C-alpha cells in the first residue's frame, strides 16, 4: 500500500497495515525529509516539492510496484481526478490494476462539490440548508443576490464558502456587504489553494447549531434486502465474497460524533456519542437519511455525512438534566451540511466506542471483500422501503473524546506557531493504534455484551522530540483520545493525559483544551458551535480557583526543594505559609519534566518545564502555565528594590503576529489609514490572515516587500507622527 499522505494519518495507516502484514510505501517532499512517517513505512519515495503532484505519485506507484493507494485525509484524498488517474494507470499486461482505497471518483466529484451535493441531497428528500442554487459568478453577483427581495431565506449573516473541499477551509461568515466584499477574494483564494477550485456559494448562516456527523463504510450489498431480518444477528451465513451484483449498497452506520467545539470553523474537540442531544427518533431519522445519500451516489468505502442540528433553548439550558428530554426534543431540526469522502481526522473516537479498526475495514472493502462478516452478525438492521441494500447500525458502548493538538497560539487569536519541539514528551502509558484487532462490541441484545469497564488514553501523533514545525503544512501535531464507560470518566482520562503531555518550543492549544474540559457548560453537554465564542472568546490561560492556586504554591515549594536536594544543592529556606494543604508524597521525574504530587490524598501531575538555580520555575498544572520564583525571605525583601524591566515602545510599528508569507499590501507609503483598516495579508499554513491597522495615522515606511517570509513579531511597516515634515521611505 502506498500512502499518499504524511504525518499522523500516514503513521496511523502504516500501523494497521503492519498488523495485517501488508508492506507500505511512504512518500515525502523535499522540505519534509525528516518527517517521522517515513520511518514507519517499509520503503519511501521522494515526490518532489508537493504532496499534490499527481504525476510524481503515479511514478512512485510504478517504481515501488504498489498494489493499492490509501489517500488518508487532506491533500488529494478528495480529488476525483487523482482517484480516476490511479484506477486508469497504464500497467504491464501481467499486472492487475491499482486498488484505490477510497470511494469511486464519481462519488468524490458529486459529494466534493457542495453545489452538486446539495442538489443530490435535495432530490433524495434530505433536509438541506437554505441557500442559492448553483455557484456565485462574481462579487457583484453575490451583492446582487443579497440585495434581491426574492431571497427571503438569505439575510445577513450568511456563510460564504468554497464549493469544493471541507475542513473549514475557504469559509467566511459575512454580516454585511462590506464583509462580503472583503472576504470574497480570501475564500476564493483558499479554495483554489486547498482544493484547486475557486468556486463559491452562499448559504443561510445557522447560528448556535450543533455539528453532528455519522461515520459510514459502504460496500456492494452482500445479500438481497428481502432476505434481511430486522435483527442482523440471525444472518450469520452471509457469503463474504459474494455480492448480489444488483447495484444495491450496504451501509454500515456508526454512532454519531459531535464536533461542535470549533475555532474558525475547524474542529478542536470531538466526542461520541453526542451527549444529551439527539432523541432516538432524531437519530433514527438522521441515520436513514445518511444511508439514502450514500445509496443515491453508489458510495463505496469510508465517508462521513455532516449535519447541523439546530439548538433548542430547552436543550442547551437544561443544566444536564434529562428529565423531560423527549418532550423538549420531539421536533429537532437538522440540515445536511456536506459529505467528506474520506477517513475523518476524528475517526479514533468511533473506533474506541465500537472496538473497530476503520482502516482495516477500508482495506477489506477496497480489496473487494466487502464489509466484515461480523458486522452483519452483531449490527441491528434498519428496514426502510425507500432504500436498496442493508442499513447496518453498528453497536457501541461507553464514551470517547478526542482533542486535536495544534501548533497555534490561542492567546493570539489561534495564529500558527513554528519551531522545534523541545522538549516534547508524550503521556506515559498512552496507546497508539491497537496492537491487535479487538472484537467488535456485541449487540446490546447479545448475551455476550458485558465488556470490561477499563478506560484508556490513546495518542495518534505525527511528530517526535526535535521535530521542527514549519509553516508549510497543517499545524496539527497530534490527536489525544480518551475512552471510558461514562462521559465524566472520559473527561477525567483526557484531562489527566493532557497534564502529562509536555509540549514546548512552539505555542499550542493543549491548555485551551484543558480550559474547555474544565468549563461547567462543557461538562453539562451544552456544546453548540458557538461554545468558544460565547464562553472563551479571548483565551487568557486556564484560570485556577483560589484553592488550586494554594495547592500550586505548595507544590512549587516542595518541587524546588526536592530538585535542589536531587542536584546536591543547599535547599532554599522558606517560611511557614500557614497553608492547610497536606503534602502526602512527591515523585520528581526530571527526565520527563513531570512531578507526581499527592496533596490532601489527591494526585496531581505537574509539569516542571524550566527550573533555574536562581529559584525560577516554569510550572504547569491543569493547563495553567505559570512562571514562579522560590525565594528565601531575604531574597524576597531585596527583590522589592529591583527596577522593573524597560518595555520597548512599539506603538508606531505594525508587526507580523505569526510566521508566514506576505501575500500583498493593501496600502502604500504615504497613505492615511483608519483603525481597523486592512493593511496587508499574511498567509500561514495556507490560511490567509488580514493584518489590520491598530490605530489611525500615516504609513511612513515599509520594512519588507511582497512575498517576504516573515517570522513572528517581524516589523512590517511603521506609522509616522502625522506631521508634514515626515519623510516617507521604503526600506
XYZ file of C-alpha atoms in Angstrom:
731
model
C 0.000 0.000 0.000
C 1.363 3.392 -0.995
C 0.195 6.051 1.478
C -0.291 9.307 -0.413
C -0.031 11.457 2.699
C 2.225 12.459 5.562
C 2.386 12.882 9.325
C -0.091 11.429 11.779
C -2.525 9.846 9.325
C 0.260 8.188 7.312
C 1.577 6.642 10.536
C -1.946 5.573 11.516
C -2.468 3.737 8.210
C 1.005 2.161 8.251
C 0.452 0.627 11.706
C -2.748 -1.150 10.700
C -1.037 -2.401 7.536
C 1.857 -3.708 9.631
C -0.578 -5.618 11.854
C -2.035 -7.201 8.717
C 1.455 -7.979 7.314
C 0.935 -5.555 4.430
C 4.042 -3.684 3.254
C 3.788 0.110 2.999
C 5.402 2.880 0.984
C 5.831 6.396 2.365
C 6.092 9.422 0.111
C 7.719 12.690 1.118
C 8.720 16.071 -0.286
C 11.994 17.960 -0.358
C 11.105 20.011 2.728
C 9.661 17.048 4.649
C 12.599 14.658 4.608
C 12.691 14.306 8.399
C 9.006 13.607 8.927
C 8.676 10.539 11.137
C 6.061 8.879 8.930
C 8.929 7.900 6.614
C 10.423 5.589 9.260
C 7.068 3.953 9.940
C 6.873 2.511 6.424
C 8.861 -0.273 4.771
C 10.177 1.950 1.992
C 9.943 5.569 0.913
C 9.955 7.660 -2.234
C 10.553 11.386 -2.769
C 7.832 13.032 -4.865
C 9.454 16.441 -5.306
C 8.131 19.640 -3.837
C 4.445 18.891 -3.235
C 2.086 16.198 -1.951
C -0.291 17.368 -4.691
C 1.996 16.222 -7.503
C -0.126 13.525 -9.179
C 2.465 12.616 -11.824
C 5.149 12.034 -9.193
C 2.760 9.970 -7.083
C 1.907 7.780 -10.073
C 5.605 7.379 -10.759
C 6.125 6.326 -7.134
C 3.386 3.700 -7.512
C 5.075 2.215 -10.574
C 8.623 2.299 -9.211
C 7.635 0.673 -5.901
C 5.199 -1.735 -7.597
C 2.467 -0.807 -5.156
C -0.831 -2.700 -5.332
C -3.023 -0.080 -3.681
C -3.141 3.602 -2.721
C -4.554 4.976 0.524
C -5.096 8.749 0.304
C -5.525 9.470 4.039
C -7.223 12.829 4.583
C -6.419 16.240 3.147
C -4.165 16.748 0.129
C -5.534 14.625 -2.763
C -7.882 12.449 -0.704
C -10.976 14.152 -2.160
C -9.607 14.781 -5.635
C -11.693 12.860 -8.191
C -9.082 13.302 -10.935
C -6.418 11.700 -8.745
C -8.711 8.777 -7.906
C -9.567 8.250 -11.558
C -5.971 8.532 -12.746
C -4.864 5.880 -10.235
C -7.512 3.437 -11.403
C -6.700 4.100 -15.081
C -2.920 3.802 -14.843
C -1.173 2.081 -17.753
C 0.392 -1.055 -16.338
C 2.074 -4.099 -17.895
C -0.419 -6.698 -19.134
C 0.591 -9.206 -16.471
C -0.107 -6.754 -13.621
C -3.518 -6.140 -12.104
C -4.937 -2.653 -11.669
C -4.167 -0.439 -8.696
C -6.717 -0.629 -5.873
C -7.975 2.799 -4.815
C -8.752 2.630 -1.088
C -11.410 5.281 -1.289
C -14.796 5.927 -2.890
C -15.468 5.975 -6.634
C -14.332 9.072 -8.496
C -17.957 9.859 -9.365
C -18.926 9.967 -5.683
C -15.907 12.128 -4.837
C -16.843 14.546 -7.605
C -20.535 14.690 -6.720
C -20.076 14.976 -2.973
C -16.954 17.119 -3.154
C -18.847 19.869 -4.927
C -21.156 21.461 -2.374
C -23.424 22.752 -5.127
C -23.844 19.323 -6.680
C -24.093 17.509 -3.324
C -26.941 19.767 -2.231
C -28.774 19.071 -5.481
C -28.378 15.315 -4.985
C -29.424 15.535 -1.345
C -32.487 17.589 -2.230
C -33.501 15.093 -4.915
C -33.157 12.282 -2.352
C -35.531 14.035 0.032
C -32.836 15.026 2.521
C -33.023 18.170 4.649
C -30.656 20.837 3.275
C -29.582 24.308 4.386
C -31.350 27.174 2.565
C -29.101 28.948 0.086
C -28.619 29.891 -3.540
C -28.932 27.333 -6.302
C -25.641 26.956 -8.107
C -22.423 28.858 -7.575
C -21.598 32.544 -7.463
C -20.311 34.187 -10.621
C -18.605 37.217 -9.060
C -18.625 39.599 -6.100
C -21.162 41.703 -7.984
C -23.363 38.635 -8.421
C -23.161 37.933 -4.675
C -24.091 41.519 -3.794
C -26.979 41.435 -6.251
C -28.302 38.232 -4.665
C -28.156 39.732 -1.189
C -29.968 42.890 -2.322
C -32.741 40.949 -4.054
C -36.120 40.824 -2.341
C -36.687 37.365 -3.795
C -34.266 35.726 -1.360
C -36.266 35.800 1.853
C -34.207 32.970 3.361
C -30.943 34.795 2.706
C -30.465 37.677 5.060
C -27.247 38.632 6.787
C -25.398 36.993 8.392
C -24.638 34.481 5.635
C -21.974 31.841 5.154
C -19.683 32.328 2.167
C -17.991 29.010 1.453
C -15.830 27.214 -1.082
C -17.828 24.954 -3.393
C -15.210 22.205 -3.066
C -13.433 20.521 -0.186
C -14.136 20.874 3.509
C -12.354 21.132 6.847
C -13.442 24.725 7.403
C -11.184 25.976 4.605
C -12.497 28.727 2.336
C -15.324 29.679 4.700
C -16.252 33.134 5.983
C -19.228 34.479 7.941
C -20.378 37.749 6.380
C -22.567 40.160 8.356
C -22.905 42.893 5.738
C -21.992 43.926 2.191
C -18.612 45.267 3.265
C -17.562 41.945 4.803
C -18.837 40.096 1.737
C -16.646 42.283 -0.480
C -13.667 41.840 1.835
C -13.936 38.082 2.396
C -14.864 37.039 -1.148
C -11.290 37.052 -2.555
C -9.919 35.385 0.600
C -12.396 32.497 0.461
C -11.792 32.198 -3.272
C -8.023 32.092 -2.816
C -8.185 29.475 -0.055
C -10.484 27.291 -2.158
C -8.001 27.463 -5.016
C -5.001 26.688 -2.815
C -6.585 23.815 -0.892
C -8.868 22.266 -3.486
C -7.744 23.761 -6.835
C -11.271 25.155 -7.160
C -12.166 28.820 -6.585
C -15.936 28.484 -6.941
C -18.012 29.870 -4.061
C -21.588 29.610 -2.844
C -23.784 31.290 -0.248
C -25.847 29.593 2.449
C -28.004 30.777 5.297
C -25.858 31.100 8.411
C -27.397 28.966 11.145
C -26.346 30.407 14.470
C -25.638 28.286 17.511
C -26.157 24.818 15.944
C -24.625 21.509 16.974
C -22.287 19.864 14.462
C -23.262 16.199 14.236
C -21.817 13.630 11.851
C -22.238 9.953 11.039
C -19.360 7.714 10.028
C -20.216 5.221 7.290
C -18.466 2.415 5.486
C -20.241 1.149 2.385
C -19.818 -1.765 0.027
C -21.807 -3.555 -2.680
C -24.606 -5.449 -0.972
C -23.767 -8.975 0.157
C -27.317 -10.189 0.361
C -30.605 -9.097 -1.097
C -32.712 -6.956 1.112
C -35.710 -9.266 1.100
C -33.540 -11.856 2.880
C -32.508 -9.436 5.631
C -34.073 -9.690 9.053
C -34.704 -6.703 11.265
C -32.152 -8.232 13.609
C -28.968 -8.992 11.691
C -27.798 -11.314 14.453
C -29.751 -14.097 12.718
C -27.892 -13.590 9.434
C -24.576 -15.194 10.226
C -24.342 -17.120 6.975
C -23.718 -14.225 4.594
C -21.083 -15.086 1.998
C -18.094 -12.784 2.471
C -17.044 -12.903 -1.177
C -20.385 -12.952 -2.976
C -22.189 -9.738 -3.886
C -25.729 -9.634 -5.196
C -24.398 -7.627 -8.157
C -27.684 -5.750 -8.332
C -26.259 -2.282 -7.783
C -27.529 -2.068 -4.203
C -25.293 -0.723 -1.458
C -24.918 -1.905 2.130
C -24.286 0.968 4.516
C -22.680 0.393 7.914
C -23.525 3.400 10.101
C -21.687 4.138 13.328
C -22.932 6.168 16.308
C -22.904 9.913 15.803
C -19.976 12.137 16.631
C -20.470 15.635 17.984
C -17.819 18.045 16.688
C -19.205 21.369 17.876
C -16.170 22.732 19.763
C -14.604 24.644 16.874
C -12.476 27.663 16.126
C -12.589 29.295 12.691
C -14.970 26.526 11.520
C -12.345 23.890 12.299
C -12.864 21.198 14.900
C -10.924 21.167 18.169
C -12.768 18.660 20.387
C -14.967 15.794 19.202
C -16.865 13.177 21.154
C -19.009 10.143 20.517
C -21.822 9.625 21.041
C -23.327 13.089 21.430
C -24.318 13.926 24.990
C -27.867 14.784 25.968
C -28.770 15.968 22.470
C -30.397 13.614 19.973
C -33.617 11.783 20.671
C -33.801 8.212 19.425
C -36.342 9.357 16.845
C -33.999 12.047 15.515
C -31.008 9.691 15.486
C -33.040 7.075 13.595
C -34.229 9.618 11.008
C -30.730 11.011 10.501
C -29.332 7.517 10.012
C -31.925 6.738 7.346
C -31.178 9.995 5.510
C -27.459 9.273 5.795
C -27.959 5.857 4.183
C -30.198 7.321 1.468
C -27.496 9.734 0.408
C -24.810 7.018 0.327
C -27.007 4.736 -1.754
C -28.052 7.595 -4.034
C -24.432 8.144 -5.123
C -23.453 4.439 -5.053
C -20.885 5.150 -2.367
C -18.126 2.635 -1.614
C -15.630 2.873 1.250
C -15.338 5.179 4.259
C -17.076 8.527 4.432
C -18.808 10.903 6.799
C -22.121 12.722 6.456
C -22.111 16.004 8.389
C -25.227 17.743 9.708
C -26.184 20.882 11.573
C -28.711 20.287 14.338
C -30.435 23.490 15.356
C -30.121 24.370 19.020
C -33.157 24.362 21.247
C -33.030 26.642 24.281
C -34.536 23.836 26.294
C -31.755 21.511 25.166
C -28.798 23.808 25.761
C -30.025 25.240 29.048
C -31.351 22.276 30.990
C -28.196 22.079 33.137
C -27.617 18.495 32.165
C -30.986 17.359 33.452
C -32.506 14.615 31.316
C -35.968 14.970 32.841
C -38.430 15.824 30.102
C -35.766 15.494 27.440
C -38.011 13.734 24.942
C -40.702 16.357 25.358
C -38.210 19.131 24.637
C -36.654 17.374 21.667
C -39.659 15.964 19.801
C -39.160 18.085 16.695
C -35.459 18.623 16.277
C -34.459 20.388 13.079
C -31.371 19.159 11.254
C -29.812 20.042 7.893
C -27.351 18.251 5.621
C -24.054 20.122 5.635
C -21.666 18.112 3.491
C -20.162 14.704 2.899
C -16.467 14.094 3.423
C -15.432 11.351 1.021
C -12.508 10.119 3.083
C -11.471 8.953 6.521
C -12.010 11.736 9.066
C -9.419 13.117 11.468
C -11.711 12.195 14.374
C -12.223 8.540 13.395
C -10.462 7.213 16.558
C -13.397 8.060 18.824
C -15.644 5.924 16.639
C -13.098 3.107 16.801
C -12.948 3.439 20.577
C -16.649 3.004 21.348
C -17.162 0.220 18.773
C -13.809 -1.596 19.055
C -13.322 -1.467 15.306
C -10.367 -0.602 13.103
C -11.741 1.601 10.338
C -8.521 1.498 8.309
C -8.728 -2.296 8.391
C -12.305 -2.062 7.077
C -11.203 0.313 4.302
C -8.551 -2.189 3.222
C -11.086 -5.012 3.160
C -13.673 -3.055 1.186
C -11.027 -1.649 -1.160
C -9.732 -5.126 -1.940
C -13.221 -6.280 -2.932
C -14.081 -8.318 0.162
C -16.938 -6.107 1.295
C -17.933 -5.260 4.845
C -16.587 -7.571 7.554
C -18.906 -10.517 8.137
C -19.046 -9.989 11.896
C -20.643 -6.583 11.333
C -23.662 -8.351 9.848
C -23.718 -10.686 12.843
C -23.856 -8.030 15.546
C -25.422 -4.979 13.900
C -29.069 -4.013 14.023
C -30.567 -3.682 10.552
C -32.861 -0.770 9.767
C -35.533 -1.671 7.254
C -36.550 1.238 5.056
C -38.630 0.576 1.963
C -37.111 3.535 0.114
C -33.582 2.121 0.285
C -31.772 -0.542 -1.719
C -29.345 -2.602 0.298
C -28.979 -3.040 4.046
C -28.556 -0.349 6.671
C -26.414 -1.779 9.462
C -26.308 0.140 12.739
C -23.049 -0.776 14.471
C -23.499 -1.141 18.265
C -21.416 0.839 20.696
C -20.582 1.130 24.357
C -19.023 3.815 26.532
C -17.886 7.323 25.614
C -14.852 8.692 23.777
C -13.455 12.218 23.434
C -10.734 13.482 21.115
C -8.791 16.721 21.208
C -6.726 17.960 18.295
C -3.435 19.446 19.409
C -2.435 22.276 17.085
C 0.777 24.291 16.899
C -1.088 27.563 17.238
C -1.412 30.247 19.869
C -4.913 30.678 21.338
C -3.579 33.671 23.268
C -3.053 35.434 19.931
C -6.180 34.524 18.028
C -5.088 30.961 17.131
C -2.221 32.165 14.983
C 0.116 29.372 13.829
C 3.396 28.774 15.609
C 6.598 27.255 14.246
C 9.835 25.957 15.681
C 11.499 22.851 17.154
C 9.589 20.671 19.606
C 11.982 20.687 22.548
C 11.141 19.258 24.992
C 8.365 17.011 23.724
C 7.183 14.106 25.888
C 4.049 12.109 25.142
C 1.926 10.851 28.072
C 3.296 7.673 29.601
C 1.017 4.713 29.034
C -0.888 6.188 26.086
C -1.564 3.571 23.441
C -1.270 4.088 19.706
C -3.308 2.100 17.200
C -4.388 -1.072 18.973
C -1.750 -3.751 18.601
C -4.241 -6.413 17.668
C -7.752 -6.062 16.442
C -10.342 -6.309 19.200
C -13.643 -7.996 18.596
C -16.456 -5.651 17.681
C -18.750 -4.822 20.602
C -21.660 -7.276 20.594
C -25.190 -6.092 20.065
C -26.999 -4.963 23.242
C -29.358 -7.880 22.691
C -26.477 -10.350 22.731
C -25.727 -12.367 25.863
C -22.016 -11.595 25.391
C -22.364 -7.819 25.625
C -20.750 -7.483 29.072
C -17.346 -5.961 28.317
C -14.569 -4.809 30.593
C -15.041 -1.340 32.027
C -11.396 -0.386 31.500
C -10.601 3.106 30.267
C -7.582 4.160 28.282
C -5.758 7.062 26.684
C -4.720 6.915 23.021
C -2.366 9.264 21.192
C -2.115 9.448 17.394
C 0.912 11.642 16.780
C 2.800 12.798 13.714
C 5.806 14.304 15.490
C 8.618 13.447 17.907
C 11.001 15.390 20.107
C 13.212 17.619 17.968
C 10.718 17.771 15.094
C 10.637 21.234 13.540
C 7.158 22.590 12.910
C 7.200 24.541 9.643
C 4.636 26.836 8.017
C 4.299 24.528 5.012
C 1.706 22.082 6.361
C -1.320 21.844 8.603
C -0.470 22.831 12.210
C -1.931 19.686 13.826
C 0.678 17.875 15.918
C -1.407 15.025 17.284
C -4.774 13.754 18.457
C -5.244 12.711 22.073
C -8.191 10.398 22.693
C -9.803 9.084 25.863
C -12.215 6.211 26.292
C -14.232 5.272 29.376
C -17.596 3.870 30.343
C -19.085 7.303 31.064
C -18.559 10.811 29.691
C -17.388 12.135 33.070
C -14.770 9.386 33.266
C -13.655 10.087 29.690
C -13.208 13.782 30.546
C -11.073 12.802 33.545
C -8.911 10.433 31.488
C -8.345 13.102 28.826
C -7.571 15.797 31.415
C -5.031 13.557 33.137
C -3.465 12.767 29.765
C -3.083 16.445 28.932
C -1.474 17.082 32.326
C 1.265 14.588 31.393
C 1.684 15.763 27.775
C 4.764 18.020 27.613
C 4.950 20.251 24.524
C 7.435 23.113 24.411
C 9.233 25.021 21.662
C 6.025 26.153 19.969
C 2.784 27.697 21.121
C -0.046 25.185 21.202
C -3.674 24.773 22.172
C -3.454 21.974 24.753
C -4.049 24.481 27.544
C -7.159 25.753 25.781
C -8.431 22.178 25.570
C -7.876 21.849 29.315
C -9.880 25.037 29.866
C -12.768 23.652 27.807
C -12.768 20.343 29.682
C -12.923 22.245 32.990
C -15.770 24.513 31.893
C -19.109 23.716 33.601
C -21.081 24.234 30.373
C -18.975 21.637 28.597
C -19.402 19.211 31.470
C -23.166 19.673 31.216
C -23.029 18.932 27.491
C -24.043 22.423 26.362
C -21.725 22.473 23.359
C -23.097 24.321 20.303
C -20.615 25.519 17.667
C -20.658 28.945 19.340
C -19.167 27.470 22.530
C -15.722 29.073 22.249
C -17.114 32.408 21.032
C -19.594 32.519 23.899
C -17.575 31.105 26.778
C -13.899 31.636 25.892
C -13.966 34.494 23.340
C -10.477 35.621 24.373
C -8.379 32.902 25.905
C -6.215 34.242 28.714
C -4.964 30.950 30.023
C -6.513 28.404 32.369
C -7.942 30.095 35.450
C -7.308 28.246 38.709
C -9.539 28.505 41.754
C -8.129 30.012 44.958
C -7.771 26.539 46.399
C -5.936 25.305 43.309
C -3.570 28.281 43.441
C -2.820 27.392 47.059
C -2.123 23.813 46.056
C 0.145 25.011 43.251
C 2.134 27.217 45.637
C 2.708 24.286 47.981
C 3.658 22.029 45.066
C 6.134 24.578 43.703
C 7.847 24.858 47.087
C 8.297 21.118 47.544
C 9.311 20.598 43.894
C 12.000 23.244 44.261
C 13.346 21.701 47.447
C 13.287 18.194 46.004
C 15.051 19.297 42.855
C 17.818 21.125 44.745
C 18.276 18.111 47.005
C 18.428 15.826 43.953
C 21.148 18.024 42.420
C 23.101 18.158 45.703
C 22.485 21.858 46.262
C 21.523 23.544 49.529
C 17.780 23.987 49.685
C 16.190 27.428 49.800
C 14.709 28.116 53.237
C 11.021 29.001 53.195
C 8.711 30.434 55.777
C 5.530 28.868 57.074
C 2.725 29.724 54.668
C 0.035 28.661 57.157
C -1.476 26.577 54.378
C -3.970 23.871 55.183
C -2.857 21.733 52.245
C -1.459 18.395 53.400
C 1.530 17.064 51.434
C 1.291 13.282 51.100
C 4.040 12.427 48.623
C 6.172 13.683 45.738
C 7.755 11.793 42.852
C 10.002 14.003 40.711
C 10.758 12.769 37.178
C 13.174 15.357 35.784
C 13.841 13.347 32.617
C 10.208 13.667 31.554
C 9.666 17.123 33.077
C 6.979 15.812 35.439
C 6.232 15.780 39.135
C 3.628 13.483 40.644
C 2.359 15.212 43.761
C -0.202 13.908 46.236
C -1.969 16.675 48.132
C -4.809 16.024 50.564
C -5.000 12.484 49.253
C -5.463 13.578 45.619
C -2.812 13.018 42.962
C -1.641 15.859 40.715
C 0.564 15.642 37.640
C 2.535 18.868 37.372
C 4.831 19.782 34.507
C 8.202 21.222 35.521
C 9.138 22.931 32.265
C 12.030 25.059 33.475
C 13.984 25.088 36.723
C 16.828 27.577 37.242
C 19.347 27.655 40.089
C 18.077 31.175 40.797
C 14.826 29.642 42.005
C 12.853 30.391 38.858
C 10.455 27.629 37.837
C 8.076 27.284 34.934
C 5.218 25.134 36.155
C 2.021 23.855 34.579
C -0.922 22.376 36.495
C -4.349 21.642 34.997
C -3.120 23.524 31.922
C -2.366 26.691 33.920
C 1.110 27.801 32.826
C 2.972 29.922 35.385
C 6.406 31.413 35.926
C 7.285 31.054 39.610
C 10.193 32.094 41.782
C 11.012 30.322 45.032
C 12.905 32.753 47.298
C 14.173 32.908 50.797
C 12.598 35.646 52.943
C 15.753 37.779 52.482
C 15.704 37.345 48.685
C 12.075 38.346 48.643
C 12.779 41.539 50.614
C 15.662 42.512 48.316
C 13.651 41.825 45.164
C 11.313 44.670 46.069
C 14.146 47.090 45.288
C 14.792 45.758 41.798
C 13.976 48.123 38.957
C 11.155 46.997 36.664
C 12.222 45.910 33.167
C 12.167 48.526 30.415
C 9.335 47.857 27.973
C 10.117 48.759 24.373
C 7.646 51.168 22.759
C 6.307 49.521 19.604
C 3.149 51.615 19.242
C 4.337 53.029 15.892
C 5.143 49.617 14.438
C 2.974 47.025 12.706
C 4.470 43.588 13.309
C 3.571 40.173 11.949
C 1.595 38.235 14.559
C 2.682 34.924 13.010
C 5.284 33.301 10.768
C 4.186 33.240 7.153
C 4.406 34.808 3.722
C 3.354 38.372 2.972
C 0.882 37.930 0.119
C 0.146 41.561 -0.659
C -0.095 45.100 0.692
C -3.444 46.882 0.757
C -1.793 50.271 1.321
C 1.315 52.125 0.206
C 3.733 54.551 1.828
C 2.097 57.901 2.435
C -1.425 56.534 2.849
C -3.561 57.672 5.744
C -5.330 54.702 7.339
C -8.113 54.322 9.867
C -8.209 51.970 12.845
C -9.278 48.513 11.677
C -8.421 49.165 8.025
C -6.813 46.315 6.095
C -3.052 46.846 5.749
C -1.784 43.576 4.281
C -2.428 39.849 4.048
C -0.131 37.205 5.543
C -0.536 33.556 4.592
C 0.366 30.904 7.145
C -0.304 27.184 6.693
C -2.424 28.031 3.639
C -4.767 30.258 5.649
C -4.852 33.916 4.636
C -4.924 36.347 7.557
C -5.752 40.041 7.274
C -3.465 42.367 9.235
C -5.471 45.422 10.290
C -4.372 48.824 11.450
C -4.254 49.150 15.256
C -4.946 52.896 15.017
C -5.353 55.711 12.554
C -2.342 57.504 11.133
C 0.037 57.792 8.183
C 2.198 54.943 6.903
C 5.727 56.266 6.512
C 7.843 53.167 5.978
C 7.601 49.598 4.695
C 10.233 47.235 6.061
C 9.518 44.221 3.840
C 8.388 43.525 0.311
C 5.577 41.442 -1.128
C 6.460 37.756 -0.963
C 8.700 38.148 2.081
C 8.972 35.224 4.509
C 8.058 36.641 7.908
C 8.791 35.477 11.423
C 6.626 36.228 14.427
C 6.887 39.882 15.549
C 8.878 40.918 12.481
C 8.267 44.596 11.687
C 6.226 45.079 8.508
C 5.572 48.821 8.476
C 5.774 51.958 10.564
C 3.448 54.820 11.423
C 4.626 58.425 11.417
C 3.740 61.233 13.783
C 1.352 62.793 11.241
C 3.437 65.941 10.682
C 4.082 67.485 7.282
C 7.835 67.108 7.834
C 7.609 63.287 7.727
C 9.916 61.709 5.199
C 8.315 58.690 3.575
C 10.648 55.882 2.679
C 10.771 52.248 1.803
C 13.388 50.100 3.474
